[in-house]
Coordinates of C-alpha atoms in Angstrom, one line a residue:
X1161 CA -2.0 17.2 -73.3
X1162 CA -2.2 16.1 -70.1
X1163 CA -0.2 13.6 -68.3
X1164 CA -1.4 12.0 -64.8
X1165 CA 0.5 12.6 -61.9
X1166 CA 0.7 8.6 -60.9
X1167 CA 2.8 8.4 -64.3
X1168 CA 5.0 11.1 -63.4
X1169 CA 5.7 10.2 -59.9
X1170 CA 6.6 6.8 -61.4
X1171 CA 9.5 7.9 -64.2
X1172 CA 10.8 10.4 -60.8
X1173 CA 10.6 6.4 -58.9
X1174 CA 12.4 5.2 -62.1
X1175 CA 14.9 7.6 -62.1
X1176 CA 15.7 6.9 -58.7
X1177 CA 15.6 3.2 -58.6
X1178 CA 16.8 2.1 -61.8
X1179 CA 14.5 -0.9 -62.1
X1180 CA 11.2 -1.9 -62.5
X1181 CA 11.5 -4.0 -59.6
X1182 CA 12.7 -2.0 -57.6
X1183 CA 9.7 0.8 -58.2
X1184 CA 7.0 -1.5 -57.9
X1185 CA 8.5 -2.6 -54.5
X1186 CA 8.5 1.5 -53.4
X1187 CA 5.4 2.1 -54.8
X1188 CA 3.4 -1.0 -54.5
X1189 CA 2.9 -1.7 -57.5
X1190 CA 3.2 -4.4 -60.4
X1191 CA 5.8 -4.2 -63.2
X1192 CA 3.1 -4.6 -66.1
X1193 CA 1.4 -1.4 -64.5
X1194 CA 4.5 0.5 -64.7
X1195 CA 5.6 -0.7 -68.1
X1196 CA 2.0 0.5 -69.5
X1197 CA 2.2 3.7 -67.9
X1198 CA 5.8 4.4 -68.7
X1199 CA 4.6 3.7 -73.3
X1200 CA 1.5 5.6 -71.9
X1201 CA 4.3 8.2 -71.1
X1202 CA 6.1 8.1 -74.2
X1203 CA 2.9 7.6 -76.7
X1204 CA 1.9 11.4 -74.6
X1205 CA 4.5 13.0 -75.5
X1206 CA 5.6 11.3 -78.5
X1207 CA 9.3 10.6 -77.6
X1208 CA 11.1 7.5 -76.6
X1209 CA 12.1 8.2 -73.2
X1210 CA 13.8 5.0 -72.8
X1211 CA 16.3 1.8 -74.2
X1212 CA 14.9 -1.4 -73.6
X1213 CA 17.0 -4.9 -74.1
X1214 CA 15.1 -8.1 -73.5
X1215 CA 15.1 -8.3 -69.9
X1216 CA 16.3 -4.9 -69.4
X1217 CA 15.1 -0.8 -69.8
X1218 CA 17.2 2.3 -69.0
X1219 CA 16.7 5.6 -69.5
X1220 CA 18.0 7.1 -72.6
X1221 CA 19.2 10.9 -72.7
X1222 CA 15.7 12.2 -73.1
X1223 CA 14.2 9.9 -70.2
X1224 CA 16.8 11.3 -68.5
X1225 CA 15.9 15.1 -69.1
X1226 CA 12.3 14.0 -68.5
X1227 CA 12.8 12.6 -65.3
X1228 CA 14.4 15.7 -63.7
X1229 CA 11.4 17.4 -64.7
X1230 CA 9.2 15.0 -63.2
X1231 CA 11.4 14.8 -59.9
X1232 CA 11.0 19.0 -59.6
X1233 CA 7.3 18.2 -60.1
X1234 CA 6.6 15.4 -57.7
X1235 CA 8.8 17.5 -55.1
X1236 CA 6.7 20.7 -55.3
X1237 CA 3.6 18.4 -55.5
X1238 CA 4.9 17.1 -52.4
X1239 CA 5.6 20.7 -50.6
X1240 CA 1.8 21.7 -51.6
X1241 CA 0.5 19.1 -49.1
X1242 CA 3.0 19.3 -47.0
X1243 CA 2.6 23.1 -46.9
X1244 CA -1.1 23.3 -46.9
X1245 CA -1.4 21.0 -44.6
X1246 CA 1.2 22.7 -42.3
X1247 CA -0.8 26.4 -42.6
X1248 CA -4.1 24.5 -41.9
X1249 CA -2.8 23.4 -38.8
X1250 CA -1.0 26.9 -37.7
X1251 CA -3.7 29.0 -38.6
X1252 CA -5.6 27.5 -35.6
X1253 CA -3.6 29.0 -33.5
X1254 CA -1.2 31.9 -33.3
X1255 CA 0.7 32.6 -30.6
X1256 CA 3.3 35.9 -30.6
X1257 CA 5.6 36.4 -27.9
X1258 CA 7.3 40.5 -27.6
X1259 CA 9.2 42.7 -26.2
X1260 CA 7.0 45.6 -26.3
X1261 CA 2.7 45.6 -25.9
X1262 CA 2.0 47.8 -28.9
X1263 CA 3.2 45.6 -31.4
X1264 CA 1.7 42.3 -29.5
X1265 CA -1.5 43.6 -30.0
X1266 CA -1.3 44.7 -33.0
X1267 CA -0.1 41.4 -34.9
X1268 CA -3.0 39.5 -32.6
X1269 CA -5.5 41.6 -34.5
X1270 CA -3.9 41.0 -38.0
X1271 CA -3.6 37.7 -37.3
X1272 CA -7.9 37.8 -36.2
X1273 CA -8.2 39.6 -39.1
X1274 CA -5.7 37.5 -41.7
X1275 CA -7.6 33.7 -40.4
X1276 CA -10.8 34.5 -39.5
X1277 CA -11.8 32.1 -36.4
X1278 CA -8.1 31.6 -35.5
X1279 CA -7.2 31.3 -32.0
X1280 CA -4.7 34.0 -31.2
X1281 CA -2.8 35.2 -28.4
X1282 CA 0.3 37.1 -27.1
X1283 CA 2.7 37.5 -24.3
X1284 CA 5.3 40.0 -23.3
X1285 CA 8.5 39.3 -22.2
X1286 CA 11.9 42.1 -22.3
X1287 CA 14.5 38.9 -22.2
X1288 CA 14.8 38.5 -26.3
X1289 CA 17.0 35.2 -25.4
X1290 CA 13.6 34.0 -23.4
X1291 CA 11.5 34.3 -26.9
X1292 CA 14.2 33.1 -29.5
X1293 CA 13.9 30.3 -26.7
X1294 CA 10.0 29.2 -27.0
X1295 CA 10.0 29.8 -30.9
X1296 CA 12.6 27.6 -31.6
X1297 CA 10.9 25.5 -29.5
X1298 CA 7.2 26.1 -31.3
X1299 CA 6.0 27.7 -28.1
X1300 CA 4.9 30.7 -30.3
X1301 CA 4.7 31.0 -34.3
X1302 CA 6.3 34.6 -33.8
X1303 CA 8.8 36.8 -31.8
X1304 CA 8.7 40.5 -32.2
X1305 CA 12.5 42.2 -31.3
X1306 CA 14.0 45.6 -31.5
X1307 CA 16.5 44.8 -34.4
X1308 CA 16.7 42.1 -37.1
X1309 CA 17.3 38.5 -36.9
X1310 CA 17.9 36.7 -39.8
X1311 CA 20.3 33.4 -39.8
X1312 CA 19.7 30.2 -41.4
X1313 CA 16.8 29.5 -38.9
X1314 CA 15.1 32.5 -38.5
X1315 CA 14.1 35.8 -41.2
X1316 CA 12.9 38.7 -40.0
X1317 CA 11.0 41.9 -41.5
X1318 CA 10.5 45.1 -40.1
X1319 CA 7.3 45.5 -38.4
X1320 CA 7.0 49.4 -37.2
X1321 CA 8.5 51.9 -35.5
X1322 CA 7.2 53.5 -32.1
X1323 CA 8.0 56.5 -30.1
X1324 CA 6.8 57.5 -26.9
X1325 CA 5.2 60.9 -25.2
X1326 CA 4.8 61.6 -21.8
X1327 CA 1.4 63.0 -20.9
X1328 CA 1.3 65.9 -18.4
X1329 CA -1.3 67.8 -17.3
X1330 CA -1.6 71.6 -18.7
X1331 CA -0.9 73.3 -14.9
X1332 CA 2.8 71.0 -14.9
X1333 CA 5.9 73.2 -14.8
X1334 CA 7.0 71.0 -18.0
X1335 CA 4.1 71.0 -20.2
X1336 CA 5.2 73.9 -21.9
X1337 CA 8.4 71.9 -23.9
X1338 CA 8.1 70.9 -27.3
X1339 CA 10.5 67.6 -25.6
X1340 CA 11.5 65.9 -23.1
X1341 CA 14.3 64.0 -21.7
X1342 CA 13.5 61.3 -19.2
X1343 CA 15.9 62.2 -16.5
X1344 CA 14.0 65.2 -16.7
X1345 CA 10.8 63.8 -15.0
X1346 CA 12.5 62.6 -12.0
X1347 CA 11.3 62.3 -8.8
X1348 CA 7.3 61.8 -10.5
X1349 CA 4.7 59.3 -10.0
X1350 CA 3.2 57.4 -13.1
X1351 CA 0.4 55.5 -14.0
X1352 CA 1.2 52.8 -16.7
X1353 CA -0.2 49.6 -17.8
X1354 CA 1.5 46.8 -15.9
X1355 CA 2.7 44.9 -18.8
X1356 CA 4.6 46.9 -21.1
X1357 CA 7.9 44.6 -21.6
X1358 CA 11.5 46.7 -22.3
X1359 CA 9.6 49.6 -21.7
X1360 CA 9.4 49.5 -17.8
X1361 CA 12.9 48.6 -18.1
X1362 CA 14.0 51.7 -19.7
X1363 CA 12.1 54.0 -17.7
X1364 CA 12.6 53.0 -14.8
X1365 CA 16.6 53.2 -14.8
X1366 CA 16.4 56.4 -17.0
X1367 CA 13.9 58.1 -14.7
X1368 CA 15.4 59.1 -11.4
X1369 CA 13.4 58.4 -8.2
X1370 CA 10.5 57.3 -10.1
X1371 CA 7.0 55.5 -9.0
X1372 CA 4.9 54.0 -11.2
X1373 CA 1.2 52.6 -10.2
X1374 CA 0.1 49.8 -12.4
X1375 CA -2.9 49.4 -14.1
X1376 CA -4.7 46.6 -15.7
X1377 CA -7.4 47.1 -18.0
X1378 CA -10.8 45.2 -16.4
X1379 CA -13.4 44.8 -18.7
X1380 CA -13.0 46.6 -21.9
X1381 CA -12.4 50.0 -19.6
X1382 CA -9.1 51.5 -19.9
X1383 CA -7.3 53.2 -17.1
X1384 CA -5.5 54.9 -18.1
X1385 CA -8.3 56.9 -20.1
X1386 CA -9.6 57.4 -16.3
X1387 CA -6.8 58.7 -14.4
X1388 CA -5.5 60.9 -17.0
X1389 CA -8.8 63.1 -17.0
X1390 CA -9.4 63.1 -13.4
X1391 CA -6.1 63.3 -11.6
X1392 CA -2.7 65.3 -12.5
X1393 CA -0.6 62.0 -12.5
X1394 CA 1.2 61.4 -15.6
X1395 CA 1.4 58.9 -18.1
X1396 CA 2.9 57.9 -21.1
X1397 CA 1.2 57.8 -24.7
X1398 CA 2.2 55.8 -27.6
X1399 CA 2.2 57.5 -31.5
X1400 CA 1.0 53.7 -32.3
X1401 CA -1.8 54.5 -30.1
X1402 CA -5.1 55.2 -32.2
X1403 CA -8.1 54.5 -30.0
X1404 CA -7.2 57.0 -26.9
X1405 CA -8.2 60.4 -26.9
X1406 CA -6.3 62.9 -25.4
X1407 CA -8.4 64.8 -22.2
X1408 CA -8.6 68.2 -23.0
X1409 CA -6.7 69.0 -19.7
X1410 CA -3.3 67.1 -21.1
X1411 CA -1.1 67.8 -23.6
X1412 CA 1.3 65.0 -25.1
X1413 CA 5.3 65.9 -25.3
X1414 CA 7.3 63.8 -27.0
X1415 CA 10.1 62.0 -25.1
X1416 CA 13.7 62.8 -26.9
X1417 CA 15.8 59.6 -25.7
X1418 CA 16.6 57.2 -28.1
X1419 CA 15.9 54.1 -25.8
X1420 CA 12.0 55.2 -26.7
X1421 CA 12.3 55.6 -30.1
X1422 CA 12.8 52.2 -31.7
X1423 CA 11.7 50.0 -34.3
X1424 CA 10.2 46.4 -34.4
X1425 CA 11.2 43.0 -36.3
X1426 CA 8.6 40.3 -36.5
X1427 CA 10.5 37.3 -36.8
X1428 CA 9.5 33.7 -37.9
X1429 CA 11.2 30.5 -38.7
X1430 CA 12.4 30.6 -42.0
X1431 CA 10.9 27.0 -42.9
X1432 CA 7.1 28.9 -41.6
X1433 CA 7.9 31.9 -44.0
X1434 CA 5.8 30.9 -46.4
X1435 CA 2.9 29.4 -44.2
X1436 CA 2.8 33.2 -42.4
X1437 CA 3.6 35.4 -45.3
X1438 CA 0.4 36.3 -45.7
X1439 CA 0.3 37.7 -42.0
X1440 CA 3.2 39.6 -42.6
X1441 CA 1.9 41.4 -45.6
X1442 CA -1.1 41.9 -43.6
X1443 CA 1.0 43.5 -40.6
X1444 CA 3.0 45.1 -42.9
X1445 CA 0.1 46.6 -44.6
X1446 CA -1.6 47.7 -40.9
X1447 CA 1.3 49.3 -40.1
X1448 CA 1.6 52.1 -42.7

C-alpha cells in the first residue's frame, strides 16, 4: 500500500481547517479534488475516516487518529527540506571561532575532510563572551571553549583535552625535571606562534619577567621547527601536536599547572545539531 503524500498533506489541512473550503483556499485547490482524494484515502486503507451529512463532512474518531499521523508526517516531511536544505547551504562554508589554536585547526581539517570542497576557516579569540557573541549571531557555525555550554540555545560536546610541555634545550639547568611549574621559567625568552588565544594569557601572567618573540608560519615552513634546532631559546610543545619532531638537542618537560592542562567543548546551536552532527562525530572520532 502506498498512499501519496498530496493526500496526506490534505487530511493534516482537513484536520486543521475543518472544511473543505477552507482547505482548498490554503492549498489552492478545488473541493471535488479533495473530496476524490479524501474516498481515495479511505478506499486505501479501507476505513471510513469520516461522517458526511448532505452539505457537511467531519472527521469521525478514526479520521481523527489518522490525521495525527498524517500531521507527524507532513511535519517531518517538512523538516527533511527544511533540514537538507539548511546543511546544503552550511556545508559551504564553515567557520569556527576558539579559544585555543590546536583545536581550531583541528575541527578545520575535519570539517575539509567531513564536506569535501567546503570552504572552511577559523579564528582565535581568548574572550569566550566575544565568540558566544558572533555564533549567536551566525558569524561562525562553531565556538570551541574550555568547559561546557549547554542551555536552551546552545549544546556542547567534549572535543579534547590538551596539555602543554616546555621545550628546553639539553645544556638548560632545568632540562633534567620530569616537570615543571611555570613560575619556574621566569625571567626566559620564548619563541611562540603569535596566535595561540588563552594560552598567551596564561603564560604570560604565570611566567615572571617573561619575553616572548612571535612567529608566524610563512609558507608552509614552521618556526618554530627552526629556532628550536638552531638556537637554545625555548618553546612550548603541544601533546596534540603530531607533525613536529622533536630536535635531538631538546627534550620536552611537561608543564604541571593546571591553567595548561585543560579540555575543549565544541559548541553549536542546538537548532544546527543535527545539520553538524556528522562533524562532530568526525571530530570526535579525530580526536581519540
Amino acid at each position: 500500500m502506498f498512499i501519496e503524500t498530496y493526500i496526506i498533506r490534505q487530511l493534516a489541512a482537513f484536520a486543521d481547517y475543518g472544511t473543505l473550503t477552507r482547505v482548498g483556499e490554503e492549498l489552492g485547490i478545488t473541493q471535488p479534488t479533495i473530496s476524490r482524494a479524501m474516498q481515495k484515502l479511505e478506499a486505501e486503507l479501507g476505513v471510513q475516516l469520516f461522517d458526511r451529512t448532505k452539505n457537511r463532512i467531519t472527521l469521525n474518531e478514526n479520521g481523527a487518529f489518522a490525521a495525527a499521523y498524517a500531521k507527524r508526517i507532513m511535519a517531518m516531511q517538512d523538516e527533511m527540506i527544511a533540514r537538507t536544505r539548511e546543511r546544503a547551504g552550511l556545508q559551504k562554508k564553515f567557520a569556527v571561532g576558539s579559544v585555543a589554536i590546536q583545536p581550531a585547526v583541528c575541527a578545520v581539517a575535519a570539517a575539509k575532510k567531513c564536506y569535501g570542497g567546503i570552504e572552511a576557516r577559523y579564528e582565535i579569540d581568548d574572550d569566550e563572551s566575544h565568540l558566544i557573541r558572533a555564533i549567536t549571531d551566525d558569524a561562525y557555525q562553531m565556538i570551541i571553549l574550555l568547559h561546557p555550554f549547554d542551555d536552551s540555545v546552545f549544546v556542547s560536546q567534549k572535543y579534547f583535552s590538551e596539555r602543554l610541555s616546555v621545550m628546553l634545550p639539553k645544556t638548560h639547568p632545568l632540562a633534567s625535571r620530569t616537570s615543571l611549574a611555570l613560575k619556574e621559567l621566569a625571567g626566559e625568552t620564548f619563541a611562540v606562534y603569535s596566535e595561540v588565544g588563552f594560552w598567551e594569557k596564561v603564560k604570560r601572567e604565570k611566567i615572571p619577567g617573561a619575553q616572548f618573540i612571535k612567529l608566524v608560519p610563512h609558507g608552509g615552513a614552521d618556526p618554530i621547527t627552526a629556532i628550536t634546532a638552531a638556537s637554545d631559546m625555548p618553546s612550548f610543545i603541544s601533546d596534540r601536536t603530531t607533525a613536529f619532531t622533536l630536535p635531538d638537542n631538546r627534550v620536552a618537560i611537561p608543564l604541571s599547572d593546571s591553567e595548561v592542562n585543560v579540555s575543549f567543548y565544541a559548541v553549536c546551536k542546538r537548532e544546527n545539531e543535527a545539520v553538524w552532527r556528522e562533524l562532530l562525530d568526525e571530530m570526535q572520532k579525530e580526536a581519540e
